[in-house]
Amino acid sequence: MVDKELVISEADIQKRVKMLGAAISADYADKPLVLICILNGAFIFMADLARQITPPVEIDFVRVSSYGGNTYSSGTIAFTKDIELDITGKDVLLVEDIVDTGRTLARLKEIFSARKPRSLKICTLINKTERRETEVEIDYFGFAIDHGFLVGYGLDYAEQHRHYPEVYHLLNP
Ligand code: IMP
Ligand code: MG
């Protein structure tokens, strides 16, 4: 049996995602933006968030992997799928499931900045603060949680648990 403890309920997630969508919509006004979903973890968050955004959006996906079957970042990210849209001159929002050490997003920001978007911002469902190693500016986040290994609503441990509508602490990963 999997030992897990509820951290964020489905209702709280949905309420917060609506608020984020409203804030993002207001900030970008009627300007089109590109949403980039960081696979695999952000797929559920992205699907819900995108439906709360009112300006015109283009959607693309990038895939990076850094964890393997561990609970900490290896430090080197593997870029296994690039986006296909040209983001030059566009307003871009990276959508992530969780920021932990900050390494993944710092690296992705570097890579995408080099393509000269007009703006490049970050939205993460969870901002996990305890293990931050790399300074990275987070423009929008759903929940700040200081520690623990979280699963559900897209977040996995060794590719499992992603399908829960809520977020849980995994007690014995
Ligand atoms: P970072 O590079 O250390 O910030 O790691 C970010 C990536 O690690 C995220 O995209 C997640 O996929 C994964 N990650 C970090 N913390 C957790 C967690 O608590 N549960 C599941 N995945 C996590
Ligand atoms: Mg992940």
Coordinates of C-alpha atoms and ligand atoms in Angstrom, one line a residue:
M1 CA 0.0 0.0 0.0
V2 CA 1.1 3.5 -0.8
D3 CA 1.6 5.7 2.3
K4 CA 0.4 9.2 1.4
E5 CA -1.1 12.2 3.1
L6 CA -3.5 14.8 1.5
V7 CA -1.8 18.2 1.1
I8 CA -4.0 20.1 -1.4
S9 CA -7.6 19.1 -2.1
E10 CA -9.2 19.0 -5.6
A11 CA -11.4 22.0 -4.7
D12 CA -8.5 24.1 -3.5
I13 CA -6.5 23.3 -6.6
Q14 CA -9.4 24.3 -8.9
K15 CA -10.1 27.5 -7.0
R16 CA -6.4 28.5 -7.1
V17 CA -6.1 27.6 -10.8
K18 CA -9.0 29.9 -11.6
M19 CA -7.3 32.7 -9.7
L20 CA -4.1 32.2 -11.6
G21 CA -5.9 32.2 -14.9
A22 CA -7.6 35.4 -14.0
A23 CA -4.4 37.1 -13.0
I24 CA -2.5 35.9 -16.1
S25 CA -5.4 37.0 -18.3
A26 CA -5.4 40.5 -16.7
D27 CA -1.6 40.9 -17.0
Y28 CA -1.4 40.0 -20.6
A29 CA -4.7 41.9 -21.4
D30 CA -5.6 41.1 -25.0
K31 CA -2.1 40.3 -26.1
P32 CA -1.6 36.8 -27.4
L33 CA 0.8 34.5 -25.5
V34 CA 2.5 31.2 -25.9
L35 CA 2.0 28.7 -23.2
I36 CA 4.8 26.1 -22.9
C37 CA 4.0 23.0 -20.9
I38 CA 6.9 21.3 -19.3
L39 CA 6.2 17.6 -19.7
N40 CA 5.4 15.3 -18.2
G41 CA 4.5 16.8 -14.8
A42 CA 2.7 19.9 -15.9
F43 CA 0.2 18.2 -18.3
I44 CA -2.8 18.3 -16.0
F45 CA -2.1 21.8 -14.6
M46 CA -1.6 23.1 -18.1
A47 CA -4.9 21.6 -19.3
D48 CA -6.8 23.3 -16.5
L49 CA -4.9 26.6 -16.5
A50 CA -5.2 27.1 -20.3
R51 CA -9.0 26.9 -20.0
Q52 CA -8.9 29.8 -17.5
I53 CA -7.0 32.1 -19.8
T54 CA -8.9 34.5 -22.0
P55 CA -6.3 36.2 -24.3
P56 CA -5.5 34.1 -27.5
V57 CA -2.9 31.4 -26.8
E58 CA -0.7 29.2 -28.7
I59 CA 0.3 26.0 -26.9
D60 CA 3.5 23.9 -27.2
F61 CA 5.3 21.3 -25.1
V62 CA 8.8 20.7 -24.0
R63 CA 10.1 17.6 -22.3
V64 CA 13.0 17.4 -19.9
S65 CA 14.0 14.8 -17.5
S66 CA 16.3 15.1 -14.6
Y67 CA 15.1 12.6 -12.0
G68 CA 15.2 9.0 -13.2
G69 CA 13.7 7.1 -10.3
N70 CA 15.1 9.4 -7.5
T71 CA 13.5 12.1 -5.4
Y72 CA 16.2 14.7 -6.0
S73 CA 17.4 16.6 -9.1
S74 CA 20.5 15.2 -10.7
G75 CA 21.6 18.6 -11.8
T76 CA 21.9 17.9 -15.5
I77 CA 18.6 18.1 -17.4
A78 CA 18.1 16.1 -20.5
F79 CA 16.2 17.9 -23.3
T80 CA 14.2 15.1 -24.8
K81 CA 11.6 17.1 -26.7
D82 CA 11.9 20.7 -27.9
I83 CA 9.1 23.0 -28.7
E84 CA 8.1 23.4 -32.3
L85 CA 6.8 27.0 -32.3
D86 CA 9.1 29.9 -33.1
I87 CA 8.9 32.1 -30.0
T88 CA 11.0 35.0 -31.3
G89 CA 9.3 38.3 -30.4
K90 CA 6.4 36.5 -28.6
D91 CA 5.2 36.7 -25.0
V92 CA 6.0 33.3 -23.5
L93 CA 4.8 31.7 -20.3
L94 CA 6.5 28.5 -19.1
V95 CA 4.1 26.2 -17.2
E96 CA 5.7 23.9 -14.6
D97 CA 4.4 21.5 -12.0
I98 CA 6.9 22.2 -9.2
V99 CA 10.0 24.2 -8.7
D100 CA 12.4 22.5 -6.3
T101 CA 16.1 23.2 -6.6
G102 CA 15.4 25.6 -9.4
R103 CA 17.9 24.0 -11.7
T104 CA 15.4 22.9 -14.4
L105 CA 13.8 26.2 -14.8
A106 CA 17.0 28.2 -14.7
R107 CA 18.3 26.1 -17.5
L108 CA 15.1 26.2 -19.5
K109 CA 15.0 30.0 -19.1
E110 CA 18.5 30.2 -20.5
I111 CA 17.7 28.1 -23.5
F112 CA 14.5 29.9 -24.3
S113 CA 15.9 33.4 -23.7
A114 CA 18.5 32.7 -26.4
R115 CA 15.6 32.5 -28.9
K116 CA 14.7 36.2 -28.1
P117 CA 11.1 36.1 -27.0
R118 CA 9.5 39.4 -26.2
S119 CA 9.0 38.3 -22.6
L120 CA 9.5 35.0 -20.8
K121 CA 7.7 34.3 -17.5
I122 CA 7.2 31.3 -15.3
C123 CA 4.0 29.8 -13.8
T124 CA 4.3 26.8 -11.5
L125 CA 1.6 25.0 -9.5
I126 CA 3.9 24.5 -6.6
N127 CA 6.8 26.5 -5.3
K128 CA 8.8 24.2 -3.1
T129 CA 11.2 26.4 -1.2
E130 CA 13.3 24.3 1.1
R131 CA 15.9 22.9 -1.4
R132 CA 16.2 26.0 -3.7
E133 CA 19.8 26.2 -5.0
T134 CA 19.5 28.4 -8.0
E135 CA 17.9 31.8 -8.0
V136 CA 15.0 31.8 -10.4
E137 CA 12.3 34.3 -10.6
I138 CA 8.8 32.8 -10.3
D139 CA 6.1 35.1 -11.7
Y140 CA 3.1 33.0 -10.8
F141 CA 2.7 30.1 -8.4
G142 CA -0.3 28.2 -7.0
F143 CA 0.9 27.0 -3.7
A144 CA 4.1 27.5 -1.6
I145 CA 5.1 24.3 0.2
D146 CA 8.4 24.2 2.1
H147 CA 9.3 20.5 2.0
G148 CA 8.4 16.9 1.3
F149 CA 7.9 14.8 -1.8
L150 CA 4.6 15.5 -3.5
V151 CA 2.6 13.4 -6.0
G152 CA -0.7 13.7 -7.8
Y153 CA -2.2 16.3 -10.2
G154 CA 0.6 15.5 -12.7
L155 CA 3.4 15.0 -10.2
D156 CA 5.0 11.6 -10.1
Y157 CA 7.3 9.4 -8.3
A158 CA 8.9 7.0 -10.9
E159 CA 6.0 7.8 -13.3
Q160 CA 3.4 6.7 -10.8
H161 CA 0.6 8.7 -9.0
R162 CA 0.2 11.4 -11.7
H163 CA -3.5 10.8 -12.2
Y164 CA -4.8 11.9 -8.8
P165 CA -7.0 15.0 -8.8
E166 CA -5.4 16.1 -5.5
V167 CA -1.8 16.6 -4.3
Y168 CA -0.3 14.3 -1.6
H169 CA 2.8 14.0 0.4
L170 CA 4.4 10.7 -0.4
L171 CA 5.5 9.4 3.0
N172 CA 8.0 6.7 2.1
P173 CA 9.3 7.3 -1.4
Ligands
IMP1 P1 14.3 21.2 -9.9 O1 15.2 21.3 -11.1 O2 15.1 20.7 -8.7 O3 13.7 22.5 -9.6 O4 13.3 20.1 -10.2 C1 12.1 20.4 -10.8 C2 11.6 19.1 -11.4 O5 11.7 18.0 -10.5 C3 10.1 19.3 -11.6 O6 9.8 19.5 -12.9 C4 9.5 18.0 -11.1 O7 9.2 17.2 -12.2 C5 10.5 17.3 -10.2 N1 10.1 17.5 -8.8 C6 10.7 18.3 -7.9 N2 10.1 18.1 -6.6 C7 9.2 17.1 -6.8 C8 8.2 16.5 -6.0 O8 8.1 16.8 -4.8 N3 7.4 15.6 -6.5 C9 7.5 15.2 -7.8 N4 8.4 15.8 -8.7 C10 9.2 16.7 -8.2
MG2 MG 8.7 15.3 -12.9

